[in-house]
Amino acid sequence: MSHRGGNSIRSRITEEPRGWEQDESVRLDLYNSDLWLMIDTDGVNAKPFSHGGFANMWAGAQATYAARRGRVFYEVRIGQNNRDVSAPPEERLMFLLRCGWSPLGAGMVLGEEPLSYGYGGSGKASTDSQFKDYGGPFDSGDVVGCFLEYRDDGVPIISYALDGRSLGVCYMANEARNKPLFPHLLTKNVQFEVNFGQRKPWFPPSEDEAAGGWTQIGRLTDRDRQRNYLPPDKREDCTMLMMCGLPAAGKSVWAEKHCSENADKRYCVLGTNSIIDRLKVMGLPRQRNYHGRWELLIERATKCLNDLFEVACRRKRNYILDQTNVYASAQRRKMAPFDGYRRLAVVVVPEHDEYQRRLDRQRKVEGKEVPDQAIASMKANFSIPSDHDGLFDEVVFTELPRREAEQLVARYNREAAGAAGGGGRGGGRGGGFAGGFHQRHQGTDQQQHSRPYSNYSDNRPHHQQQQYKQERRGGGGGGGWRGGGGGRGRGSGYGFGHGGGGRAY
């Protein structure tokens, strides 16, 4: 499973073995795991992606079965550090593995949410993002034993061993009373191998421990174990939900709520926000380390997202594509690999004033600064998906109903067209917005991998494009948020062209 950094992403992808979910042995779960963790066909070896932004992302996986009672354990052998790691020089690379236990439906970042318990190679144990010193560090070649004992009252006791040496009790998990717990691994740039019972223990329990009834989790009977969530049976049973809306419209909020309300579907959210959420150190968001360089973070996350598309379409899962997706050509391109899935578009168009409040709040609270010209381009080209062209099985409107949403989007289209005239950012060089930004990015949407705010080509219906061209030739400002001729001119600004004119967005 070794890969060189220069290879294409497709060379790094391991195909999903046919019928793996019918295997009744305990193995690493291809469904309840991160897409960027490559698990071998036997389900015992794994290697995370480490190129680009993946070098700073944790990759996790649960096992296919949990323990319900008794005394059980598994082992993990720490493998080699990935050699195909690439990251900016200012980034501190980490090579770590965390192992432990978590309940059904847990997030993949072990030890950073309630009822999730991990012990890592830095010599720290954690649960609910609360870290403590425990056991000392471990590294490549070491074997960590992960032990779970259910008391008579159902309270699980979690302990570990390092190369056969007991490290003592780590957690008395009272809050997880009577809950089945799954083996859970989390890695950053480190390969690993698990032993759930497919072979004799690397470090067998002592005679006293063996007499106490310790069992490898893979040797439990069906009565003493619980199966993890199962994937859809076939591709046609999978769902792809494509969010559609301007930045800060509320797409991520809706996606998070939908995931929570449909936990059994194990939606995998594909988006730059979800990737950035995984760029953490000791449970702290990596945004704090970027000190305003938000676009750099977005650029790295976008490259990761493009690679994940190559993996996602090869897995039987349910997805939510959490991007703006307002360009018609982008909608078609992104949905094409998911042919056969049930494809739904979820359109998020709040009232205009409410949208402005959300955008301002996002900029102030989260530090996200989507360039004004990017939003203007999205408004100009916003195309509401249709459920009549065969691309989507259904189109859902979460805020404004269809008719009102269509009217507001049409207004955005018209006002953006008006802003492109001479009354916008100057009539020089073809007229402000159209002569500068639009021309430079015309056709970008045809590229295989989009830019962070991506896809600036004109995807509106033909009659709207013709109206837009006429207004550009007219040179006069027209409507909406433009400042009007001569007002608040700011020169060339964001590459919008030269000359006087009002602020056009």
Tab-separated table of N, CA and C in Angstrom, residues 369-425:
chain	number	residue	atom	x	y	z
A	369	GLU	N	-13.878	35.275	4.713
A	369	GLU	CA	-13.970	36.471	3.883
A	369	GLU	C	-14.057	36.054	2.423
A	370	VAL	N	-15.260	35.710	1.977
A	370	VAL	CA	-15.460	35.406	0.565
A	370	VAL	C	-15.396	36.719	-0.199
A	371	PRO	N	-14.532	36.832	-1.202
A	371	PRO	CA	-14.399	38.107	-1.928
A	371	PRO	C	-15.735	38.578	-2.486
A	372	ASP	N	-15.961	39.890	-2.402
A	372	ASP	CA	-17.213	40.455	-2.910
A	372	ASP	C	-17.423	40.124	-4.378
A	373	GLN	N	-16.328	40.162	-5.154
A	373	GLN	CA	-16.494	39.906	-6.579
A	373	GLN	C	-16.894	38.459	-6.838
A	374	ALA	N	-16.477	37.548	-5.959
A	374	ALA	CA	-16.876	36.151	-6.124
A	374	ALA	C	-18.372	36.000	-5.879
A	375	ILE	N	-18.876	36.679	-4.838
A	375	ILE	CA	-20.314	36.624	-4.563
A	375	ILE	C	-21.092	37.276	-5.695
A	376	ALA	N	-20.570	38.394	-6.216
A	376	ALA	CA	-21.246	39.051	-7.335
A	376	ALA	C	-21.333	38.128	-8.543
A	377	SER	N	-20.258	37.406	-8.806
A	377	SER	CA	-20.266	36.476	-9.937
A	377	SER	C	-21.265	35.350	-9.712
A	378	MET	N	-21.341	34.865	-8.477
A	378	MET	CA	-22.310	33.810	-8.176
A	378	MET	C	-23.738	34.302	-8.356
A	379	LYS	N	-23.997	35.523	-7.903
A	379	LYS	CA	-25.342	36.075	-8.076
A	379	LYS	C	-25.675	36.231	-9.553
A	380	ALA	N	-24.704	36.652	-10.334
A	380	ALA	CA	-24.944	36.842	-11.763
A	380	ALA	C	-25.275	35.535	-12.458
A	381	ASN	N	-24.678	34.449	-11.988
A	381	ASN	CA	-24.797	33.168	-12.678
A	381	ASN	C	-25.645	32.147	-11.933
A	382	PHE	N	-26.259	32.552	-10.827
A	382	PHE	CA	-27.055	31.636	-10.000
A	382	PHE	C	-28.130	30.972	-10.865
A	383	SER	N	-28.094	29.653	-10.901
A	383	SER	CA	-29.078	28.879	-11.661
A	383	SER	C	-29.723	27.862	-10.730
A	384	ILE	N	-31.015	28.015	-10.468
A	384	ILE	CA	-31.721	27.080	-9.597
A	384	ILE	C	-31.875	25.744	-10.315
A	385	PRO	N	-31.509	24.640	-9.670
A	385	PRO	CA	-31.604	23.326	-10.317
A	385	PRO	C	-33.040	22.983	-10.704
A	386	SER	N	-33.152	22.154	-11.716
A	386	SER	CA	-34.460	21.707	-12.203
A	386	SER	C	-34.628	20.220	-11.922
A	387	ASP	N	-35.867	19.818	-11.669
A	387	ASP	CA	-36.155	18.392	-11.507
A	387	ASP	C	-36.812	17.822	-12.760
A	388	HIS	N	-36.647	18.536	-13.895
A	388	HIS	CA	-37.263	18.086	-15.150
A	388	HIS	C	-36.242	17.732	-16.228
A	389	ASP	N	-34.947	17.861	-15.917
A	389	ASP	CA	-33.946	17.600	-16.955
A	389	ASP	C	-33.196	16.296	-16.742
A	390	GLY	N	-33.631	15.495	-15.763
A	390	GLY	CA	-33.016	14.202	-15.538
A	390	GLY	C	-31.805	14.214	-14.636
A	391	LEU	N	-31.336	15.406	-14.246
A	391	LEU	CA	-30.159	15.470	-13.386
A	391	LEU	C	-30.520	15.173	-11.938
A	392	PHE	N	-31.658	15.730	-11.482
A	392	PHE	CA	-32.094	15.538	-10.099
A	392	PHE	C	-33.453	14.856	-10.056
A	393	ASP	N	-33.592	13.967	-9.087
A	393	ASP	CA	-34.880	13.307	-8.880
A	393	ASP	C	-35.862	14.217	-8.163
A	394	GLU	N	-35.314	15.162	-7.394
A	394	GLU	CA	-36.171	16.068	-6.623
A	394	GLU	C	-35.385	17.320	-6.286
A	395	VAL	N	-36.075	18.462	-6.234
A	395	VAL	CA	-35.477	19.724	-5.808
A	395	VAL	C	-36.260	20.226	-4.603
A	396	VAL	N	-35.564	20.440	-3.495
A	396	VAL	CA	-36.185	20.834	-2.231
A	396	VAL	C	-35.768	22.264	-1.897
A	397	PHE	N	-36.718	23.084	-1.445
A	397	PHE	CA	-36.439	24.462	-1.035
A	397	PHE	C	-36.608	24.551	0.475
A	398	THR	N	-35.555	24.951	1.180
A	398	THR	CA	-35.570	24.906	2.642
A	398	THR	C	-35.992	26.216	3.292
A	399	GLU	N	-35.888	27.339	2.600
A	399	GLU	CA	-36.251	28.627	3.202
A	399	GLU	C	-37.357	29.275	2.380
A	400	LEU	N	-37.018	30.173	1.485
A	400	LEU	CA	-38.064	30.701	0.612
A	400	LEU	C	-38.615	29.576	-0.256
A	401	PRO	N	-39.941	29.518	-0.442
A	401	PRO	CA	-40.502	28.506	-1.339
A	401	PRO	C	-40.054	28.748	-2.774
A	402	ARG	N	-40.296	27.771	-3.621
A	402	ARG	CA	-39.761	27.799	-4.979
A	402	ARG	C	-40.028	29.122	-5.697
A	403	ARG	N	-41.277	29.548	-5.725
A	403	ARG	CA	-41.633	30.727	-6.519
A	403	ARG	C	-40.887	31.968	-6.031
A	404	GLU	N	-40.883	32.178	-4.704
A	404	GLU	CA	-40.205	33.355	-4.162
A	404	GLU	C	-38.694	33.252	-4.344
A	405	ALA	N	-38.159	32.041	-4.201
A	405	ALA	CA	-36.721	31.850	-4.404
A	405	ALA	C	-36.341	32.152	-5.845
A	406	GLU	N	-37.146	31.691	-6.789
A	406	GLU	CA	-36.869	31.951	-8.200
A	406	GLU	C	-36.921	33.444	-8.504
A	407	GLN	N	-37.866	34.143	-7.879
A	407	GLN	CA	-37.976	35.581	-8.108
A	407	GLN	C	-36.752	36.321	-7.567
A	408	LEU	N	-36.294	35.931	-6.369
A	408	LEU	CA	-35.131	36.600	-5.791
A	408	LEU	C	-33.869	36.297	-6.601
A	409	VAL	N	-33.715	35.065	-7.038
A	409	VAL	CA	-32.548	34.714	-7.843
A	409	VAL	C	-32.579	35.454	-9.178
A	410	ALA	N	-33.763	35.585	-9.776
A	410	ALA	CA	-33.881	36.355	-11.022
A	410	ALA	C	-33.486	37.809	-10.785
A	411	ARG	N	-33.850	38.341	-9.621
A	411	ARG	CA	-33.453	39.711	-9.277
A	411	ARG	C	-31.934	39.806	-9.164
A	412	TYR	N	-31.317	38.811	-8.502
A	412	TYR	CA	-29.860	38.804	-8.412
A	412	TYR	C	-29.238	38.787	-9.807
A	413	ASN	N	-29.779	37.949	-10.698
A	413	ASN	CA	-29.257	37.888	-12.070
A	413	ASN	C	-29.341	39.247	-12.747
A	414	ARG	N	-30.516	39.905	-12.631
A	414	ARG	CA	-30.716	41.197	-13.299
A	414	ARG	C	-29.793	42.259	-12.724
A	415	GLU	N	-29.713	42.309	-11.395
A	415	GLU	CA	-28.909	43.350	-10.765
A	415	GLU	C	-27.427	43.168	-11.065
A	416	ALA	N	-26.990	41.919	-11.135
A	416	ALA	CA	-25.593	41.674	-11.488
A	416	ALA	C	-25.327	42.104	-12.918
A	417	ALA	N	-26.314	41.860	-13.798
A	417	ALA	CA	-26.173	42.306	-15.182
A	417	ALA	C	-26.127	43.823	-15.246
A	418	GLY	N	-26.976	44.501	-14.453
A	418	GLY	CA	-26.965	45.955	-14.416
A	418	GLY	C	-25.664	46.491	-13.875
A	419	ALA	N	-25.134	45.818	-12.852
A	419	ALA	CA	-23.882	46.270	-12.256
A	419	ALA	C	-22.723	46.155	-13.221
A	420	ALA	N	-22.881	45.329	-14.250
A	420	ALA	CA	-21.791	45.137	-15.211
A	420	ALA	C	-21.653	46.306	-16.159
A	421	GLY	N	-22.654	47.209	-16.202
A	421	GLY	CA	-22.592	48.333	-17.130
A	421	GLY	C	-21.703	49.441	-16.621
A	422	GLY	N	-21.686	50.548	-17.353
A	422	GLY	CA	-20.806	51.664	-17.017
A	422	GLY	C	-21.136	52.288	-15.691
A	423	GLY	N	-22.381	52.138	-15.212
A	423	GLY	CA	-22.708	52.726	-13.935
A	423	GLY	C	-22.147	51.944	-12.790
A	424	GLY	N	-21.600	50.773	-13.081
A	424	GLY	CA	-20.994	49.984	-12.030
A	424	GLY	C	-19.585	50.482	-11.786
A	425	ARG	N	-18.628	49.541	-11.680
A	425	ARG	CA	-17.255	49.956	-11.430
A	425	ARG	C	-16.607	50.448	-12.702
